[in-house]
Short mmCIF file of C-alpha atoms and ligand atoms in Angstrom, two decimals:
data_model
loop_
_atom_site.label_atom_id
_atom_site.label_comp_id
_atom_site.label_asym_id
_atom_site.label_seq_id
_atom_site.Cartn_x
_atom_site.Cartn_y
_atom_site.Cartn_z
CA UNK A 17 3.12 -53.21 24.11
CA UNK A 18 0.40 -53.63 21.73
CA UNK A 19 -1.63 -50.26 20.82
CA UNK A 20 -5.07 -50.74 19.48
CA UNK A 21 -6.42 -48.09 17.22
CA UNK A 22 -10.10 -48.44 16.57
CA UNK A 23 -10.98 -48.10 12.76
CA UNK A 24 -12.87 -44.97 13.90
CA UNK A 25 -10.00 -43.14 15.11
CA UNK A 26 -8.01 -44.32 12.02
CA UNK A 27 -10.86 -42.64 9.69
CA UNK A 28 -11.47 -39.72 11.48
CA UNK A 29 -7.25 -39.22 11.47
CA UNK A 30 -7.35 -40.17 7.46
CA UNK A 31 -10.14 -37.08 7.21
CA UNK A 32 -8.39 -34.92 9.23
CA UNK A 33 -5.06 -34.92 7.52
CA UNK A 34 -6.94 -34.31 4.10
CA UNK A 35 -8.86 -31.95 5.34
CA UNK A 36 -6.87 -29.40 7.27
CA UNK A 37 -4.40 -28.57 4.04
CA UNK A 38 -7.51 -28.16 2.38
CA UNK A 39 -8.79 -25.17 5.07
CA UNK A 40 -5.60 -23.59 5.20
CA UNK A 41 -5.12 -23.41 1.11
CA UNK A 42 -8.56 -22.05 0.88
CA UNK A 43 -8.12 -20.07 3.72
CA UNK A 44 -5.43 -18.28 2.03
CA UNK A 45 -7.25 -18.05 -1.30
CA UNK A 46 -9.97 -16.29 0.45
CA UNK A 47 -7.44 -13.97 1.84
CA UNK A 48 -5.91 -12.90 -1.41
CA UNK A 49 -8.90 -12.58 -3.07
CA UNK A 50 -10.54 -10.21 -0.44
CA UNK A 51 -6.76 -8.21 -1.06
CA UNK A 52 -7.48 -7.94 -4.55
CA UNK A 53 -10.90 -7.08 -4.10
CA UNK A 54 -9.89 -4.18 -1.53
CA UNK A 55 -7.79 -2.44 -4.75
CA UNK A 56 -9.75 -0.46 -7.48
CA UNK A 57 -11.42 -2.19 -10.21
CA UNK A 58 -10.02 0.04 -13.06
CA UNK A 59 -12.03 -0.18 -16.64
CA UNK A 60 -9.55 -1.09 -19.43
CA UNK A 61 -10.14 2.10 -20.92
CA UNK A 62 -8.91 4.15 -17.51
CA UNK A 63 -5.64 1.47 -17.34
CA UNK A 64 -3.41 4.41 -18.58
CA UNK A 65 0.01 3.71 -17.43
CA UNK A 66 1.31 6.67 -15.66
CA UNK A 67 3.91 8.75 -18.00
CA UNK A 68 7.91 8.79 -17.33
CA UNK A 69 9.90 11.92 -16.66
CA UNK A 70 12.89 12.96 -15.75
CA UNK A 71 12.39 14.35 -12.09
CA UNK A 72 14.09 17.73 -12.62
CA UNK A 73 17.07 19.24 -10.50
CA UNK A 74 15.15 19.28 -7.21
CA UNK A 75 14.99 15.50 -6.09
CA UNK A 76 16.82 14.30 -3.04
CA UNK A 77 17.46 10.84 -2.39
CA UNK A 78 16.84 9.44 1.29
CA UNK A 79 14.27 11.54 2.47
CA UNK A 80 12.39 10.63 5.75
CA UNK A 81 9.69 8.42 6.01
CA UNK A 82 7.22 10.89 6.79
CA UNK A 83 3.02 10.52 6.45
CA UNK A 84 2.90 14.61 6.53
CA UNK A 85 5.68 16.25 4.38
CA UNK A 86 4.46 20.16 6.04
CA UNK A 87 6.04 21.86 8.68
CA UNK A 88 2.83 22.78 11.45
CA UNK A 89 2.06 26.02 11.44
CA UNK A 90 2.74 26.51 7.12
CA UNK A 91 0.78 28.88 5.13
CA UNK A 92 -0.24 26.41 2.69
CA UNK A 93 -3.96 25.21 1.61
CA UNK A 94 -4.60 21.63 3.30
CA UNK A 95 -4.12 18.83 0.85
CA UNK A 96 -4.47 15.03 1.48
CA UNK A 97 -3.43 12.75 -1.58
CA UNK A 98 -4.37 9.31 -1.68
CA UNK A 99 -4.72 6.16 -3.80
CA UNK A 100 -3.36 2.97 -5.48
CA UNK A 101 -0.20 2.00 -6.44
CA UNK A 102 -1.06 -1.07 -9.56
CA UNK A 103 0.69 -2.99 -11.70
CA UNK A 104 0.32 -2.60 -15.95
CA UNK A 105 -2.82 -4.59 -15.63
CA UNK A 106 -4.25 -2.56 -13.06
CA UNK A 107 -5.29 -5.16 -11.18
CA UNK A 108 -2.31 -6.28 -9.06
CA UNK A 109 -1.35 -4.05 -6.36
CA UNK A 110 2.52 -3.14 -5.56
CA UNK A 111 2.28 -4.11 -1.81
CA UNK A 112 5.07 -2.73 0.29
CA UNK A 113 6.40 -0.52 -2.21
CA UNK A 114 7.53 3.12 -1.51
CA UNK A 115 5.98 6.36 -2.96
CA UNK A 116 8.92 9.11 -2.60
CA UNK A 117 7.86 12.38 -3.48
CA UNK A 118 9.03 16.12 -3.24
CA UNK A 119 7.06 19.45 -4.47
CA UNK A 120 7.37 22.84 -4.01
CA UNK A 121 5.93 24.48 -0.80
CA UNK A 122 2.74 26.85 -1.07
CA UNK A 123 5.19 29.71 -1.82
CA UNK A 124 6.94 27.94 -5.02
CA UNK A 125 9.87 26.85 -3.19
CA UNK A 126 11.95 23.48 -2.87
CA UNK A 127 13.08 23.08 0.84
CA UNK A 128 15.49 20.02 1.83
CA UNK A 129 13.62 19.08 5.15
CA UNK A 130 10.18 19.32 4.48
CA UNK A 131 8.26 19.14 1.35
CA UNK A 132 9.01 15.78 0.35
CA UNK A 133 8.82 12.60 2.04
CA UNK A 134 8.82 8.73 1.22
CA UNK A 135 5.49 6.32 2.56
CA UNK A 136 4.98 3.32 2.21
CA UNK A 137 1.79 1.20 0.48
CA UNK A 138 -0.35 -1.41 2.48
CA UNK A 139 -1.07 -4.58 1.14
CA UNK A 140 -3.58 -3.26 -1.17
CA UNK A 141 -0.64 -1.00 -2.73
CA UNK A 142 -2.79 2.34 -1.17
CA UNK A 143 -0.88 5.14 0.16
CA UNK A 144 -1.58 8.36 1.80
CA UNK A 145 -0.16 11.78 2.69
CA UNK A 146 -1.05 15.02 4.28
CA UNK A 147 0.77 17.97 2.72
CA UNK A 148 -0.43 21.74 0.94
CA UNK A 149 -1.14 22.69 -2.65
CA UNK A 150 2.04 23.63 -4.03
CA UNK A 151 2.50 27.20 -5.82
CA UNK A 152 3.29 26.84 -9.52
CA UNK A 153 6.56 28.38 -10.10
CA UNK A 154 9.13 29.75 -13.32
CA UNK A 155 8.33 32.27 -15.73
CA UNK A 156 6.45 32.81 -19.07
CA UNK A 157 6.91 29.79 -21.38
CA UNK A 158 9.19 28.03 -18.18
CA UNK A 159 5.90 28.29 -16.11
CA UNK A 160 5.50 25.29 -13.78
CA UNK A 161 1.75 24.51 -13.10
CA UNK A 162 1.71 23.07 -9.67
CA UNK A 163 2.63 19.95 -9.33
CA UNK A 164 3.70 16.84 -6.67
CA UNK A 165 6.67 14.92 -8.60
CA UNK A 166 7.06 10.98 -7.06
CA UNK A 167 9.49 8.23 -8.02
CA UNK A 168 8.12 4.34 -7.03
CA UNK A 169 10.27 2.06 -5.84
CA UNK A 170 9.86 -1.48 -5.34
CA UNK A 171 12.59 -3.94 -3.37
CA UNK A 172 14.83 -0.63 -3.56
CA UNK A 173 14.54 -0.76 -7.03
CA UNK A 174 13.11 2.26 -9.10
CA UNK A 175 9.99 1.52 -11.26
CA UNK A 176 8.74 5.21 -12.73
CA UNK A 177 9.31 8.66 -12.10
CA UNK A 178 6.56 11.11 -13.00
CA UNK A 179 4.06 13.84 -11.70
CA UNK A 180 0.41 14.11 -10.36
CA UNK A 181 -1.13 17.65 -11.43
CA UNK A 182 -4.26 19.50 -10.44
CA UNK A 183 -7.31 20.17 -12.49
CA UNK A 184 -5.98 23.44 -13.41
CA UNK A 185 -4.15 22.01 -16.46
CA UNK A 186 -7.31 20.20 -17.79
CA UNK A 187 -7.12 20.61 -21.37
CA UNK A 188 -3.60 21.86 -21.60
CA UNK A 189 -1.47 20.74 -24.54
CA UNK A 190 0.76 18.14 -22.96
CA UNK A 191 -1.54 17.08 -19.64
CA UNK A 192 -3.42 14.60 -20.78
CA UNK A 193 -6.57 13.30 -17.88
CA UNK A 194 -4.46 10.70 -16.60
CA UNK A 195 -1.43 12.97 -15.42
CA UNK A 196 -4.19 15.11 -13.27
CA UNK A 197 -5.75 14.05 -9.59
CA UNK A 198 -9.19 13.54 -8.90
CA UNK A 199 -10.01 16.78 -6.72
CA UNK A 200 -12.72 16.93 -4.09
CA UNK A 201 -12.86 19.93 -1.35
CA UNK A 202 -14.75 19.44 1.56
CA UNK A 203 -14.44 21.47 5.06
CA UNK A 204 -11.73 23.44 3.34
CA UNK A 205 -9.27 20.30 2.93
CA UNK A 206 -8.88 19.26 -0.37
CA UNK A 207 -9.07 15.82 -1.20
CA UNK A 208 -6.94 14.32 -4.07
CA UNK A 209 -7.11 10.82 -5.28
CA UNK A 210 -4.82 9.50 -7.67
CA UNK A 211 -3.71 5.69 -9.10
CA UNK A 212 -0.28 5.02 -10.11
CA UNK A 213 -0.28 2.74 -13.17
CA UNK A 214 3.82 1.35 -13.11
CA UNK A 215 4.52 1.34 -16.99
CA UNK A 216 6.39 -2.28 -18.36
CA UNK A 217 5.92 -4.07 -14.96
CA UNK A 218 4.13 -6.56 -13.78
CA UNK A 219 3.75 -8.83 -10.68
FE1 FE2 B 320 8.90 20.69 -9.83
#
């Protein structure tokens, strides 16, 4: 049997199969871009990589994946703590990596259950949690300002421990701006934004 396929059909076939890879490449360039445009644009002045410490003694591995790390009914002043998780150029997000962090409750104390918690960035590398202000803690020179430490991991592998500070230590030898969230109370909830620069990593 002899199938006759008009010149038409054989153009408008030709078109089609150049065109359609086409759409879907662009399609997804369009996507990625919009991603990228969804993360902060950070000046190259304010692309600080975030500092390395040591944790201290009160880190436990494995905690729950948990958007509030409070028990209801705490004391504690309401704190919500957002922002970016970037790569060293501050323009690539770490999609789908894990913020795990622990602090001390509003009364200066490490618990094993609550007060910590691990969450997980969207594709724009942003996280968020609910939580309180923790109390500083220690004595005289071992004084603790307050403090959330948080550990990023990436494909289960560790990238940076560190620790996000309030404004109280503005100016204090040893906190320099880019350890300390951006602080904003309104309704009494107090709003913290803060970017995680990953030092020596990029996507
Ligand atoms: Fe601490």
């Amino acid at each position: 049997m002899k199938i006759h396929v008009s010149k038409s059909l054989l153009i408008n076939i030709l078109i089609a199969i150049l065109i359609i890879p086409v759409l879907i490449f662009g399609g997804f360039l369009i996507s990625k871009d919009r991603d990228r445009n969804s993360t902060p644009k950070i000046a190259s002045s304010e692309c600080l990589p975030t500092f390395r410490d040591g944790g201290g003694p009160y880190y436990l591995p494995n905690s729950p994946f948990q958007t509030k790390i409070v028990p209801d009914g705490n004391n504690g002043e309401k704190l919500i703590v957002g922002g970016y998780i970037l790569d060293t150029s501050c323009s690539d997000p770490l999609a789908n990596s894990v913020l795990d962090i622990w602090q001390a409750s509003e009364e200066g104390e490490y618990e094993d259950e609550y007060y910590r918690g691990r969450i997980k960035t969207d594709k724009n590398g942003y996280f968020k949690f609910e939580t309180v202000v923790p109390l500083g803690y220690g004595e005289g020179t071992a004084y603790r300002p307050p403090h959330i430490h948080f550990k990023v991991w990436l494909d289960g592998k560790e990238l940076v421990t560190s620790q996000m500070f309030f404004d109280d230590v503005k100016g204090r030898e040893g906190f320099n701006d880019e350890f300390i969230m951006q602080i904003e109370e309104k309704n009494g909830v107090i709003y913290a934004s803060h970017n995680i620069i990953v030092p020596d990593f990029e996507i």
